Amino acid sequence: MSKVSSVSLNDQGFTNSAEQHWNLGAPALVEAAVSRGEGHLAKDGPLVVETGKHTGRSANDKFMVRDAETEDSVWWGKTNVAMTPEHFAALKADFLAALAEKETLFVQDLFGGSQPEHRVNVRIINELAWHNLFIRTMLVRPNADELAAFVPEYTIIDLPSFKADPARHGTRSETVIAVNLTEKLILIGGTAYAGEMKKSVFGLLNYLLPLDSVMPMHCSANIGPEGDTAIFFGLSGTGKTTLSADASRVLIGDDEHGWSDTAVFNFEGGCYAKMIRLSEEAEPEIYATTRRFGTVLENVVMDPETRELDLDDNSKAENTRGAYPIEFIPNASEKNMGPVPKNIIMLTADAFGVLPPISRLTPEQAMYHFLSGYTAKVAGTEIGVTEPEATFSTCFGAPFMPRHPSVYGNLLKERIAKGGVRCWLVNTGWTGGKYGEGNRMPIKATRALLNAALDGSLNDGEFRIDENFGFEVPVSVPGVDSGILDPRSTWSDPNAYDETAQKLVKLFINNFEQFAEHVDQNVREAAPTAA
């Protein structure tokens, strides 16, 4: 049954005579999406939809209103692009006019955040039923009592059919994601990519939670048999999802979390996994969700006759995605929460082949590498491009961080020190040489090193100081070839290693210049050493 809120759209100033569907469950939303021609049911039950020309985030079309609230609190620049209050006012007027013309609307009242003390009440208004199902799947769903008392704090209006006018609205194109923190309103138009809603809530929590000394994080998290929580930071391709999906540990979440005084808590109630070339053998739990009713599959190719899925077909998009409730994963945390962490893992895929497979970090080094957010892309397919390319995404999630990175870095350093948290840098990239010359780090060795770090046994061994980066590297670990622990010894030409290592060191130093004046001297001293 639809549960209408005591706070209506009219109460919010959104005049509308549309047929309104409030807080529908998954079955009703799937039924609506299929009957309205928005998607099709696949053979085993998931809803298959297409997002049109936008198959990923439109990062260059996102804006934040620059006003008295945000002038001094937002880190303005390439990531957070300003929109004037006047442009937003025009955009809002046109959005509400478009909203008033809709014959049908779908509304969900949901929580961003699983810990009651630190969650935010978000209302989402959609013109598409499948969008409403997506966001209901991805955010935290209130129970009946919570829904009865729900008062929206922030509102997202998502109208893919709306086309922005760059001249009138100050946008770059017809696509727009406009965030107004003063009016507590987010407007999304001109794109059917549902992930814009999810990331808008993430950005909102990244803005709000530091005010309560809660650390927002773009990470996965799980809990070990002894109740020990581990956090995994990492950019795409570093193994964040794979390494945190461990059958012996309970999954808190795969993407977005908060770290409060008492818990690590998932911001979401669902998972949003890449589906392209998903293997039942490699990731059986995620694969199983593609055969369940309630999963939403974006841009996955389906045979129109048999309704069989082809997860290997990227003809619609390389970024095919699946959204499913977190309870679809068998070993998921019942409350989406765990104790404060005992270990932090920062994952990097170093295509230069310089970094050790695992290193122990001091709190200052952890802050340095958190702000750096390093990984490396492999050499491209263009003629003449043979070198790996360094990528630095501060806080391992720069596009979603409204405040200055030092805000998050200092929060992390304080929490590490307060809880005596062990910090590790794990290289899942290359060994024995850079990409094209060496080999990918053996997953068996990575798992063995990770397990030793998480169970505490690694701390009891002997460590050496890395000559380039200054962090501690284990000399030997049971079950792991000791040779792999010293990257220089794995290269056929040690001088080539030294040259490449210094190149990477300089890339780190140059990247960190933007943060130097915002951090303490001891963090600056945690930088790698240039020869």
mmCIF file of N, CA and C in Angstrom, residues 416-491:
data_model
loop_
_atom_site.group_PDB
_atom_site.id
_atom_site.type_symbol
_atom_site.label_atom_id
_atom_site.label_comp_id
_atom_site.label_asym_id
_atom_site.label_seq_id
_atom_site.Cartn_x
_atom_site.Cartn_y
_atom_site.Cartn_z
ATOM 1 N N ILE A 416 42.277 8.089 13.372
ATOM 2 C CA ILE A 416 43.312 7.052 13.425
ATOM 3 C C ILE A 416 44.046 7.115 14.765
ATOM 4 N N ALA A 417 44.427 8.323 15.165
ATOM 5 C CA ALA A 417 45.165 8.495 16.418
ATOM 6 C C ALA A 417 44.307 8.122 17.626
ATOM 7 N N LYS A 418 43.043 8.530 17.590
ATOM 8 C CA LYS A 418 42.142 8.279 18.725
ATOM 9 C C LYS A 418 41.904 6.791 18.938
ATOM 10 N N GLY A 419 41.797 6.048 17.826
ATOM 11 C CA GLY A 419 41.461 4.627 17.948
ATOM 12 C C GLY A 419 42.635 3.692 17.821
ATOM 13 N N GLY A 420 43.846 4.239 17.658
ATOM 14 C CA GLY A 420 45.017 3.376 17.481
ATOM 15 C C GLY A 420 44.876 2.469 16.267
ATOM 16 N N VAL A 421 44.332 3.009 15.199
ATOM 17 C CA VAL A 421 44.033 2.219 14.014
ATOM 18 C C VAL A 421 45.306 1.924 13.215
ATOM 19 N N ARG A 422 45.428 0.692 12.752
ATOM 20 C CA ARG A 422 46.562 0.320 11.900
ATOM 21 C C ARG A 422 46.228 0.661 10.449
ATOM 22 N N CYS A 423 47.205 1.230 9.748
ATOM 23 C CA CYS A 423 46.977 1.684 8.369
ATOM 24 C C CYS A 423 47.946 0.995 7.422
ATOM 25 N N TRP A 424 47.415 0.561 6.304
ATOM 26 C CA TRP A 424 48.210 -0.188 5.333
ATOM 27 C C TRP A 424 47.983 0.351 3.930
ATOM 28 N N LEU A 425 49.046 0.386 3.135
ATOM 29 C CA LEU A 425 48.954 0.694 1.716
ATOM 30 C C LEU A 425 49.209 -0.609 0.962
ATOM 31 N N VAL A 426 48.230 -1.043 0.188
ATOM 32 C CA VAL A 426 48.326 -2.321 -0.527
ATOM 33 C C VAL A 426 48.366 -2.057 -2.029
ATOM 34 N N ASN A 427 49.421 -2.545 -2.670
ATOM 35 C CA ASN A 427 49.572 -2.389 -4.114
ATOM 36 C C ASN A 427 49.085 -3.644 -4.829
ATOM 37 N N THR A 428 47.984 -3.498 -5.564
ATOM 38 C CA THR A 428 47.456 -4.615 -6.344
ATOM 39 C C THR A 428 47.882 -4.520 -7.805
ATOM 40 N N GLY A 429 48.831 -3.620 -8.082
ATOM 41 C CA GLY A 429 49.268 -3.376 -9.455
ATOM 42 C C GLY A 429 50.345 -4.320 -9.931
ATOM 43 N N TRP A 430 51.504 -3.754 -10.305
ATOM 44 C CA TRP A 430 52.518 -4.542 -11.007
ATOM 45 C C TRP A 430 53.759 -4.798 -10.159
ATOM 46 N N THR A 431 54.405 -5.913 -10.460
ATOM 47 C CA THR A 431 55.651 -6.297 -9.804
ATOM 48 C C THR A 431 56.611 -6.810 -10.873
ATOM 49 N N GLY A 432 57.919 -6.658 -10.635
ATOM 50 C CA GLY A 432 58.899 -7.141 -11.598
ATOM 51 C C GLY A 432 59.091 -6.213 -12.774
ATOM 52 N N GLY A 433 58.594 -4.995 -12.663
ATOM 53 C CA GLY A 433 58.678 -4.039 -13.758
ATOM 54 C C GLY A 433 57.356 -3.318 -13.925
ATOM 55 N N LYS A 434 57.369 -2.267 -14.730
ATOM 56 C CA LYS A 434 56.133 -1.523 -14.964
ATOM 57 C C LYS A 434 55.212 -2.310 -15.889
ATOM 58 N N TYR A 435 54.012 -1.784 -16.082
ATOM 59 C CA TYR A 435 53.054 -2.417 -16.985
ATOM 60 C C TYR A 435 53.705 -2.614 -18.360
ATOM 61 N N GLY A 436 53.555 -3.817 -18.909
ATOM 62 C CA GLY A 436 54.154 -4.133 -20.203
ATOM 63 C C GLY A 436 55.475 -4.868 -20.068
ATOM 64 N N GLU A 437 56.071 -4.767 -18.866
ATOM 65 C CA GLU A 437 57.339 -5.453 -18.614
ATOM 66 C C GLU A 437 57.212 -6.434 -17.448
ATOM 67 N N GLY A 438 56.555 -6.000 -16.366
ATOM 68 C CA GLY A 438 56.361 -6.870 -15.218
ATOM 69 C C GLY A 438 55.056 -7.639 -15.302
ATOM 70 N N ASN A 439 54.612 -8.139 -14.158
ATOM 71 C CA ASN A 439 53.373 -8.915 -14.084
ATOM 72 C C ASN A 439 52.449 -8.332 -13.032
ATOM 73 N N ARG A 440 51.161 -8.616 -13.165
ATOM 74 C CA ARG A 440 50.204 -8.159 -12.169
ATOM 75 C C ARG A 440 50.482 -8.876 -10.847
ATOM 76 N N MET A 441 50.337 -8.162 -9.756
ATOM 77 C CA MET A 441 50.573 -8.725 -8.432
ATOM 78 C C MET A 441 49.678 -9.953 -8.244
ATOM 79 N N PRO A 442 50.228 -11.087 -7.832
ATOM 80 C CA PRO A 442 49.400 -12.292 -7.667
ATOM 81 C C PRO A 442 48.317 -12.073 -6.608
ATOM 82 N N ILE A 443 47.069 -12.348 -6.958
ATOM 83 C CA ILE A 443 45.953 -12.141 -6.035
ATOM 84 C C ILE A 443 46.122 -13.013 -4.794
ATOM 85 N N LYS A 444 46.733 -14.181 -4.954
ATOM 86 C CA LYS A 444 46.965 -15.074 -3.811
ATOM 87 C C LYS A 444 47.891 -14.408 -2.794
ATOM 88 N N ALA A 445 48.931 -13.743 -3.287
ATOM 89 C CA ALA A 445 49.864 -13.053 -2.386
ATOM 90 C C ALA A 445 49.179 -11.866 -1.719
ATOM 91 N N THR A 446 48.392 -11.118 -2.497
ATOM 92 C CA THR A 446 47.681 -9.969 -1.926
ATOM 93 C C THR A 446 46.753 -10.403 -0.809
ATOM 94 N N ARG A 447 46.006 -11.478 -1.046
ATOM 95 C CA ARG A 447 45.065 -11.966 -0.015
ATOM 96 C C ARG A 447 45.817 -12.447 1.227
ATOM 97 N N ALA A 448 46.932 -13.124 1.043
ATOM 98 C CA ALA A 448 47.718 -13.616 2.185
ATOM 99 C C ALA A 448 48.255 -12.449 3.010
ATOM 100 N N LEU A 449 48.763 -11.429 2.340
ATOM 101 C CA LEU A 449 49.277 -10.253 3.045
ATOM 102 C C LEU A 449 48.146 -9.504 3.744
ATOM 103 N N LEU A 450 47.023 -9.382 3.071
ATOM 104 C CA LEU A 450 45.875 -8.696 3.648
ATOM 105 C C LEU A 450 45.368 -9.437 4.881
ATOM 106 N N ASN A 451 45.282 -10.744 4.797
ATOM 107 C CA ASN A 451 44.819 -11.545 5.941
ATOM 108 C C ASN A 451 45.766 -11.397 7.127
ATOM 109 N N ALA A 452 47.078 -11.367 6.849
ATOM 110 C CA ALA A 452 48.065 -11.205 7.925
ATOM 111 C C ALA A 452 47.944 -9.828 8.566
ATOM 112 N N ALA A 453 47.631 -8.813 7.761
ATOM 113 C CA ALA A 453 47.442 -7.472 8.313
ATOM 114 C C ALA A 453 46.188 -7.424 9.174
ATOM 115 N N LEU A 454 45.109 -8.029 8.706
ATOM 116 C CA LEU A 454 43.835 -7.944 9.418
ATOM 117 C C LEU A 454 43.818 -8.787 10.690
ATOM 118 N N ASP A 455 44.501 -9.928 10.688
ATOM 119 C CA ASP A 455 44.483 -10.750 11.909
ATOM 120 C C ASP A 455 45.556 -10.335 12.914
ATOM 121 N N GLY A 456 46.381 -9.346 12.534
ATOM 122 C CA GLY A 456 47.367 -8.805 13.468
ATOM 123 C C GLY A 456 48.724 -9.464 13.419
ATOM 124 N N SER A 457 48.841 -10.601 12.748
ATOM 125 C CA SER A 457 50.111 -11.334 12.764
ATOM 126 C C SER A 457 51.219 -10.595 12.031
ATOM 127 N N LEU A 458 50.870 -9.765 11.071
ATOM 128 C CA LEU A 458 51.882 -9.038 10.308
ATOM 129 C C LEU A 458 52.652 -8.051 11.182
ATOM 130 N N ASN A 459 51.994 -7.542 12.211
ATOM 131 C CA ASN A 459 52.638 -6.564 13.092
ATOM 132 C C ASN A 459 53.800 -7.156 13.879
ATOM 133 N N ASP A 460 53.826 -8.480 14.026
ATOM 134 C CA ASP A 460 54.849 -9.122 14.844
ATOM 135 C C ASP A 460 56.132 -9.408 14.076
ATOM 136 N N GLY A 461 56.111 -9.188 12.760
ATOM 137 C CA GLY A 461 57.281 -9.512 11.950
ATOM 138 C C GLY A 461 58.291 -8.377 11.882
ATOM 139 N N GLU A 462 59.342 -8.620 11.113
ATOM 140 C CA GLU A 462 60.404 -7.626 10.923
ATOM 141 C C GLU A 462 60.046 -6.708 9.747
ATOM 142 N N PHE A 463 60.333 -5.416 9.896
ATOM 143 C CA PHE A 463 60.046 -4.441 8.843
ATOM 144 C C PHE A 463 61.326 -3.708 8.453
ATOM 145 N N ARG A 464 61.359 -3.230 7.218
ATOM 146 C CA ARG A 464 62.423 -2.344 6.749
ATOM 147 C C ARG A 464 61.785 -1.019 6.323
ATOM 148 N N ILE A 465 62.582 0.024 6.229
ATOM 149 C CA ILE A 465 62.081 1.323 5.772
ATOM 150 C C ILE A 465 62.296 1.449 4.259
ATOM 151 N N ASP A 466 61.220 1.724 3.525
ATOM 152 C CA ASP A 466 61.352 1.908 2.083
ATOM 153 C C ASP A 466 62.175 3.158 1.795
ATOM 154 N N GLU A 467 63.177 3.011 0.915
ATOM 155 C CA GLU A 467 64.132 4.098 0.682
ATOM 156 C C GLU A 467 63.520 5.275 -0.064
ATOM 157 N N ASN A 468 62.419 5.074 -0.750
ATOM 158 C CA ASN A 468 61.794 6.156 -1.513
ATOM 159 C C ASN A 468 60.625 6.803 -0.777
ATOM 160 N N PHE A 469 59.783 5.979 -0.165
ATOM 161 C CA PHE A 469 58.546 6.490 0.418
ATOM 162 C C PHE A 469 58.550 6.558 1.947
ATOM 163 N N GLY A 470 59.543 5.932 2.576
ATOM 164 C CA GLY A 470 59.699 6.075 4.015
ATOM 165 C C GLY A 470 58.759 5.256 4.872
ATOM 166 N N PHE A 471 57.846 4.492 4.258
ATOM 167 C CA PHE A 471 56.955 3.666 5.074
ATOM 168 C C PHE A 471 57.617 2.319 5.373
ATOM 169 N N GLU A 472 57.005 1.566 6.272
ATOM 170 C CA GLU A 472 57.564 0.283 6.706
ATOM 171 C C GLU A 472 57.057 -0.844 5.814
ATOM 172 N N VAL A 473 57.974 -1.711 5.420
ATOM 173 C CA VAL A 473 57.643 -2.835 4.534
ATOM 174 C C VAL A 473 58.084 -4.129 5.211
ATOM 175 N N PRO A 474 57.209 -5.138 5.300
ATOM 176 C CA PRO A 474 57.609 -6.396 5.937
ATOM 177 C C PRO A 474 58.724 -7.084 5.155
ATOM 178 N N VAL A 475 59.636 -7.716 5.889
ATOM 179 C CA VAL A 475 60.778 -8.408 5.282
ATOM 180 C C VAL A 475 60.382 -9.817 4.850
ATOM 181 N N SER A 476 59.527 -10.452 5.647
ATOM 182 C CA SER A 476 59.062 -11.804 5.302
ATOM 183 C C SER A 476 57.681 -12.028 5.918
ATOM 184 N N VAL A 477 56.864 -12.788 5.192
ATOM 185 C CA VAL A 477 55.518 -13.120 5.647
ATOM 186 C C VAL A 477 55.257 -14.583 5.306
ATOM 187 N N PRO A 478 54.832 -15.402 6.268
ATOM 188 C CA PRO A 478 54.573 -16.817 5.992
ATOM 189 C C PRO A 478 53.608 -16.997 4.814
ATOM 190 N N GLY A 479 53.990 -17.886 3.897
ATOM 191 C CA GLY A 479 53.129 -18.185 2.762
ATOM 192 C C GLY A 479 53.294 -17.248 1.587
ATOM 193 N N VAL A 480 54.210 -16.273 1.717
ATOM 194 C CA VAL A 480 54.416 -15.301 0.635
ATOM 195 C C VAL A 480 55.894 -15.311 0.240
ATOM 196 N N ASP A 481 56.174 -15.351 -1.051
ATOM 197 C CA ASP A 481 57.540 -15.292 -1.556
ATOM 198 C C ASP A 481 58.187 -13.985 -1.094
ATOM 199 N N SER A 482 59.263 -14.094 -0.308
ATOM 200 C CA SER A 482 59.896 -12.898 0.257
ATOM 201 C C SER A 482 60.416 -11.961 -0.823
ATOM 202 N N GLY A 483 60.771 -12.504 -1.966
ATOM 203 C CA GLY A 483 61.311 -11.678 -3.042
ATOM 204 C C GLY A 483 60.344 -10.612 -3.506
ATOM 205 N N ILE A 484 59.065 -10.940 -3.471
ATOM 206 C CA ILE A 484 58.052 -10.005 -3.972
ATOM 207 C C ILE A 484 57.901 -8.786 -3.057
ATOM 208 N N LEU A 485 58.353 -8.912 -1.797
ATOM 209 C CA LEU A 485 58.197 -7.835 -0.821
ATOM 210 C C LEU A 485 59.168 -6.677 -1.070
ATOM 211 N N ASP A 486 60.214 -6.927 -1.837
ATOM 212 C CA ASP A 486 61.180 -5.883 -2.178
ATOM 213 C C ASP A 486 61.085 -5.615 -3.677
ATOM 214 N N PRO A 487 60.316 -4.612 -4.097
ATOM 215 C CA PRO A 487 60.080 -4.379 -5.525
ATOM 216 C C PRO A 487 61.361 -4.246 -6.339
ATOM 217 N N ARG A 488 62.357 -3.596 -5.772
ATOM 218 C CA ARG A 488 63.606 -3.362 -6.532
ATOM 219 C C ARG A 488 64.255 -4.671 -6.945
ATOM 220 N N SER A 489 64.177 -5.675 -6.047
ATOM 221 C CA SER A 489 64.818 -6.963 -6.343
ATOM 222 C C SER A 489 64.073 -7.752 -7.407
ATOM 223 N N THR A 490 62.837 -7.382 -7.691
ATOM 224 C CA THR A 490 62.061 -8.110 -8.709
ATOM 225 C C THR A 490 62.329 -7.590 -10.120
ATOM 226 N N TRP A 491 62.971 -6.426 -10.220
ATOM 227 C CA TRP A 491 63.262 -5.861 -11.538
ATOM 228 C C TRP A 491 64.564 -6.469 -12.076
#
